[in-house]
PDB file of C-alpha atoms in Angstrom:
ATOM      1  CA  MET A   3     -28.377 -29.306 -80.089  1.00  0.00           C
ATOM      2  CA  LYS A   4     -30.752 -32.201 -79.411  1.00  0.00           C
ATOM      3  CA  LYS A   5     -27.822 -34.674 -79.285  1.00  0.00           C
ATOM      4  CA  ILE A   6     -26.019 -32.544 -76.735  1.00  0.00           C
ATOM      5  CA  SER A   7     -29.124 -32.402 -74.524  1.00  0.00           C
ATOM      6  CA  ILE A   8     -29.503 -36.178 -74.669  1.00  0.00           C
ATOM      7  CA  LEU A   9     -25.808 -36.641 -73.861  1.00  0.00           C
ATOM      8  CA  VAL A  10     -26.065 -34.314 -70.845  1.00  0.00           C
ATOM      9  CA  ILE A  11     -29.130 -36.188 -69.548  1.00  0.00           C
ATOM     10  CA  ILE A  12     -27.352 -39.542 -69.936  1.00  0.00           C
ATOM     11  CA  LEU A  13     -24.254 -38.246 -68.126  1.00  0.00           C
ATOM     12  CA  LEU A  14     -26.315 -36.844 -65.252  1.00  0.00           C
ATOM     13  CA  ALA A  15     -28.287 -40.083 -64.911  1.00  0.00           C
ATOM     14  CA  ASN A  16     -25.034 -42.049 -64.913  1.00  0.00           C
ATOM     15  CA  PHE A  17     -23.546 -39.823 -62.202  1.00  0.00           C
ATOM     16  CA  TYR A  18     -26.711 -40.166 -60.113  1.00  0.00           C
ATOM     17  CA  ALA A  19     -26.748 -43.978 -60.415  1.00  0.00           C
ATOM     18  CA  TRP A  20     -23.063 -44.336 -59.522  1.00  0.00           C
ATOM     19  CA  SER A  21     -23.496 -42.173 -56.431  1.00  0.00           C
ATOM     20  CA  PHE A  22     -25.879 -44.841 -55.063  1.00  0.00           C
ATOM     21  CA  VAL A  23     -23.459 -47.645 -55.924  1.00  0.00           C
ATOM     22  CA  HIS A  24     -20.600 -45.888 -54.135  1.00  0.00           C
ATOM     23  CA  GLN A  25     -22.750 -45.223 -51.098  1.00  0.00           C
ATOM     24  CA  GLU A  26     -23.833 -48.877 -50.824  1.00  0.00           C
ATOM     25  CA  LYS A  27     -20.212 -50.071 -51.020  1.00  0.00           C
ATOM     26  CA  THR A  28     -19.306 -48.243 -47.806  1.00  0.00           C
ATOM     27  CA  ARG A  29     -22.277 -49.549 -45.804  1.00  0.00           C
ATOM     28  CA  ASP A  30     -20.223 -52.310 -44.143  1.00  0.00           C
ATOM     29  CA  LEU A  31     -18.196 -49.788 -42.113  1.00  0.00           C
ATOM     30  CA  LEU A  32     -18.939 -47.895 -38.925  1.00  0.00           C
ATOM     31  CA  THR A  33     -18.593 -44.214 -39.721  1.00  0.00           C
ATOM     32  CA  VAL A  34     -17.658 -41.596 -37.122  1.00  0.00           C
ATOM     33  CA  ILE A  35     -17.419 -37.981 -38.268  1.00  0.00           C
ATOM     34  CA  PHE A  36     -16.338 -35.081 -36.084  1.00  0.00           C
ATOM     35  CA  LEU A  37     -18.153 -32.232 -37.777  1.00  0.00           C
ATOM     36  CA  ASN A  38     -16.283 -28.990 -38.430  1.00  0.00           C
ATOM     37  CA  ILE A  39     -18.682 -26.604 -36.699  1.00  0.00           C
ATOM     38  CA  GLY A  40     -16.322 -24.053 -35.152  1.00  0.00           C
ATOM     39  CA  GLN A  41     -16.519 -23.699 -31.389  1.00  0.00           C
ATOM     40  CA  GLY A  42     -18.478 -26.507 -29.789  1.00  0.00           C
ATOM     41  CA  ASP A  43     -18.989 -30.152 -30.530  1.00  0.00           C
ATOM     42  CA  ALA A  44     -20.957 -32.263 -32.972  1.00  0.00           C
ATOM     43  CA  THR A  45     -20.199 -35.910 -33.719  1.00  0.00           C
ATOM     44  CA  TYR A  46     -22.118 -37.936 -36.304  1.00  0.00           C
ATOM     45  CA  ILE A  47     -22.075 -41.746 -36.118  1.00  0.00           C
ATOM     46  CA  GLU A  48     -23.541 -44.120 -38.689  1.00  0.00           C
ATOM     47  CA  SER A  49     -23.647 -47.870 -38.144  1.00  0.00           C
ATOM     48  CA  PRO A  50     -23.180 -50.421 -40.935  1.00  0.00           C
ATOM     49  CA  ASN A  51     -26.947 -51.033 -41.047  1.00  0.00           C
ATOM     50  CA  GLY A  52     -27.563 -47.323 -41.726  1.00  0.00           C
ATOM     51  CA  ASN A  53     -28.706 -46.173 -38.274  1.00  0.00           C
ATOM     52  CA  SER A  54     -27.408 -42.728 -37.418  1.00  0.00           C
ATOM     53  CA  PHE A  55     -26.745 -40.906 -34.183  1.00  0.00           C
ATOM     54  CA  LEU A  56     -25.713 -37.315 -33.477  1.00  0.00           C
ATOM     55  CA  ILE A  57     -23.923 -36.299 -30.290  1.00  0.00           C
ATOM     56  CA  ASP A  58     -24.237 -32.578 -29.517  1.00  0.00           C
ATOM     57  CA  SER A  59     -25.117 -30.013 -32.142  1.00  0.00           C
ATOM     58  CA  SER A  60     -22.804 -26.985 -32.083  1.00  0.00           C
ATOM     59  CA  ALA A  61     -23.699 -23.453 -31.043  1.00  0.00           C
ATOM     60  CA  ASN A  62     -25.946 -22.682 -34.028  1.00  0.00           C
ATOM     61  CA  GLU A  63     -27.401 -23.957 -37.316  1.00  0.00           C
ATOM     62  CA  VAL A  64     -23.970 -24.590 -38.869  1.00  0.00           C
ATOM     63  CA  VAL A  65     -24.411 -28.232 -37.846  1.00  0.00           C
ATOM     64  CA  VAL A  66     -27.164 -28.656 -40.458  1.00  0.00           C
ATOM     65  CA  ARG A  67     -24.873 -27.391 -43.222  1.00  0.00           C
ATOM     66  CA  GLU A  68     -22.056 -29.696 -42.098  1.00  0.00           C
ATOM     67  CA  LEU A  69     -24.366 -32.724 -41.857  1.00  0.00           C
ATOM     68  CA  SER A  70     -25.595 -32.102 -45.392  1.00  0.00           C
ATOM     69  CA  LYS A  71     -22.039 -32.717 -46.620  1.00  0.00           C
ATOM     70  CA  PHE A  72     -22.188 -36.304 -45.358  1.00  0.00           C
ATOM     71  CA  LEU A  73     -25.856 -37.291 -45.551  1.00  0.00           C
ATOM     72  CA  PRO A  74     -27.574 -37.940 -48.877  1.00  0.00           C
ATOM     73  CA  TYR A  75     -30.013 -35.168 -49.777  1.00  0.00           C
ATOM     74  CA  TYR A  76     -32.946 -37.592 -49.573  1.00  0.00           C
ATOM     75  CA  ASP A  77     -32.098 -38.863 -46.060  1.00  0.00           C
ATOM     76  CA  ARG A  78     -33.931 -36.754 -43.486  1.00  0.00           C
ATOM     77  CA  THR A  79     -33.829 -39.193 -40.563  1.00  0.00           C
ATOM     78  CA  ILE A  80     -31.529 -39.476 -37.582  1.00  0.00           C
ATOM     79  CA  GLU A  81     -32.337 -42.350 -35.259  1.00  0.00           C
ATOM     80  CA  GLY A  82     -30.907 -40.693 -32.160  1.00  0.00           C
ATOM     81  CA  HIS A  83     -29.608 -37.355 -30.945  1.00  0.00           C
ATOM     82  CA  ALA A  84     -27.958 -36.800 -27.565  1.00  0.00           C
ATOM     83  CA  THR A  85     -26.701 -33.685 -25.849  1.00  0.00           C
ATOM     84  CA  THR A  86     -23.944 -34.088 -23.276  1.00  0.00           C
ATOM     85  CA  HIS A  87     -24.787 -30.903 -21.338  1.00  0.00           C
ATOM     86  CA  PRO A  88     -26.947 -27.823 -21.806  1.00  0.00           C
ATOM     87  CA  ASP A  89     -24.233 -25.298 -22.735  1.00  0.00           C
ATOM     88  CA  LEU A  90     -24.947 -23.309 -25.893  1.00  0.00           C
ATOM     89  CA  ASP A  91     -21.970 -24.746 -27.795  1.00  0.00           C
ATOM     90  CA  HIS A  92     -23.472 -28.238 -27.376  1.00  0.00           C
ATOM     91  CA  ILE A  93     -27.218 -27.624 -27.841  1.00  0.00           C
ATOM     92  CA  GLY A  94     -27.465 -24.425 -29.883  1.00  0.00           C
ATOM     93  CA  GLY A  95     -28.034 -26.255 -33.160  1.00  0.00           C
ATOM     94  CA  THR A  96     -30.548 -28.732 -31.734  1.00  0.00           C
ATOM     95  CA  PRO A  97     -33.645 -26.731 -32.782  1.00  0.00           C
ATOM     96  CA  ALA A  98     -32.327 -26.653 -36.366  1.00  0.00           C
ATOM     97  CA  ILE A  99     -31.662 -30.410 -36.275  1.00  0.00           C
ATOM     98  CA  LEU A 100     -35.118 -31.175 -34.886  1.00  0.00           C
ATOM     99  CA  SER A 101     -36.740 -28.921 -37.489  1.00  0.00           C
ATOM    100  CA  ARG A 102     -34.797 -30.275 -40.471  1.00  0.00           C
ATOM    101  CA  TYR A 103     -34.570 -33.996 -39.600  1.00  0.00           C
ATOM    102  CA  GLN A 104     -36.940 -36.626 -38.269  1.00  0.00           C
ATOM    103  CA  VAL A 105     -35.189 -37.570 -35.002  1.00  0.00           C
ATOM    104  CA  GLY A 106     -36.221 -40.915 -33.528  1.00  0.00           C
ATOM    105  CA  GLU A 107     -34.979 -40.471 -29.950  1.00  0.00           C
ATOM    106  CA  TYR A 108     -33.664 -37.402 -28.170  1.00  0.00           C
ATOM    107  CA  PHE A 109     -31.485 -37.840 -25.098  1.00  0.00           C
ATOM    108  CA  ALA A 110     -30.752 -34.793 -22.936  1.00  0.00           C
ATOM    109  CA  TYR A 111     -28.154 -34.848 -20.188  1.00  0.00           C
ATOM    110  CA  ASP A 112     -29.995 -32.353 -18.013  1.00  0.00           C
ATOM    111  CA  LYS A 113     -33.742 -32.200 -18.626  1.00  0.00           C
ATOM    112  CA  SER A 114     -34.210 -29.864 -15.663  1.00  0.00           C
ATOM    113  CA  ALA A 115     -32.399 -26.973 -17.411  1.00  0.00           C
ATOM    114  CA  THR A 116     -34.781 -24.074 -17.956  1.00  0.00           C
ATOM    115  CA  SER A 117     -33.083 -21.703 -20.373  1.00  0.00           C
ATOM    116  CA  ASP A 118     -35.014 -20.216 -23.281  1.00  0.00           C
ATOM    117  CA  LEU A 119     -33.173 -22.584 -25.609  1.00  0.00           C
ATOM    118  CA  THR A 120     -34.017 -25.730 -23.639  1.00  0.00           C
ATOM    119  CA  ARG A 121     -37.674 -24.625 -23.454  1.00  0.00           C
ATOM    120  CA  ARG A 122     -37.625 -24.100 -27.232  1.00  0.00           C
ATOM    121  CA  ILE A 123     -36.213 -27.605 -27.724  1.00  0.00           C
ATOM    122  CA  GLN A 124     -38.905 -29.062 -25.451  1.00  0.00           C
ATOM    123  CA  ASN A 125     -41.614 -27.245 -27.444  1.00  0.00           C
ATOM    124  CA  ILE A 126     -40.296 -28.653 -30.724  1.00  0.00           C
ATOM    125  CA  LEU A 127     -40.177 -32.155 -29.252  1.00  0.00           C
ATOM    126  CA  GLU A 128     -43.749 -31.932 -28.011  1.00  0.00           C
TER     127      GLU A 128
END
């Protein structure tokens, strides 16, 4: 039983180490991912140096689940997030993004919009 436990630990450590190696190999490419979020838009871009940018954020929190498929579990930073216009299917997931990730810069197309959702986003940003 003890040998099996040691073997399982070694296999898990090996898998964990190789996941970092694989991730570092792809760092020399620009990555653009159109997230599958249902109705709405959400596009994730990562530059070769690791900077990330999110354009729009779907109609709800589904964007967080989709991002977690592509971001390592330990990476909780997004350098920039932009919304193209204040319709729900483009900004609905923004509160979830701002709550879950450390967002460096937030760019809003229309900062004069005064819906409950845009006020909620402004409160989170402040």
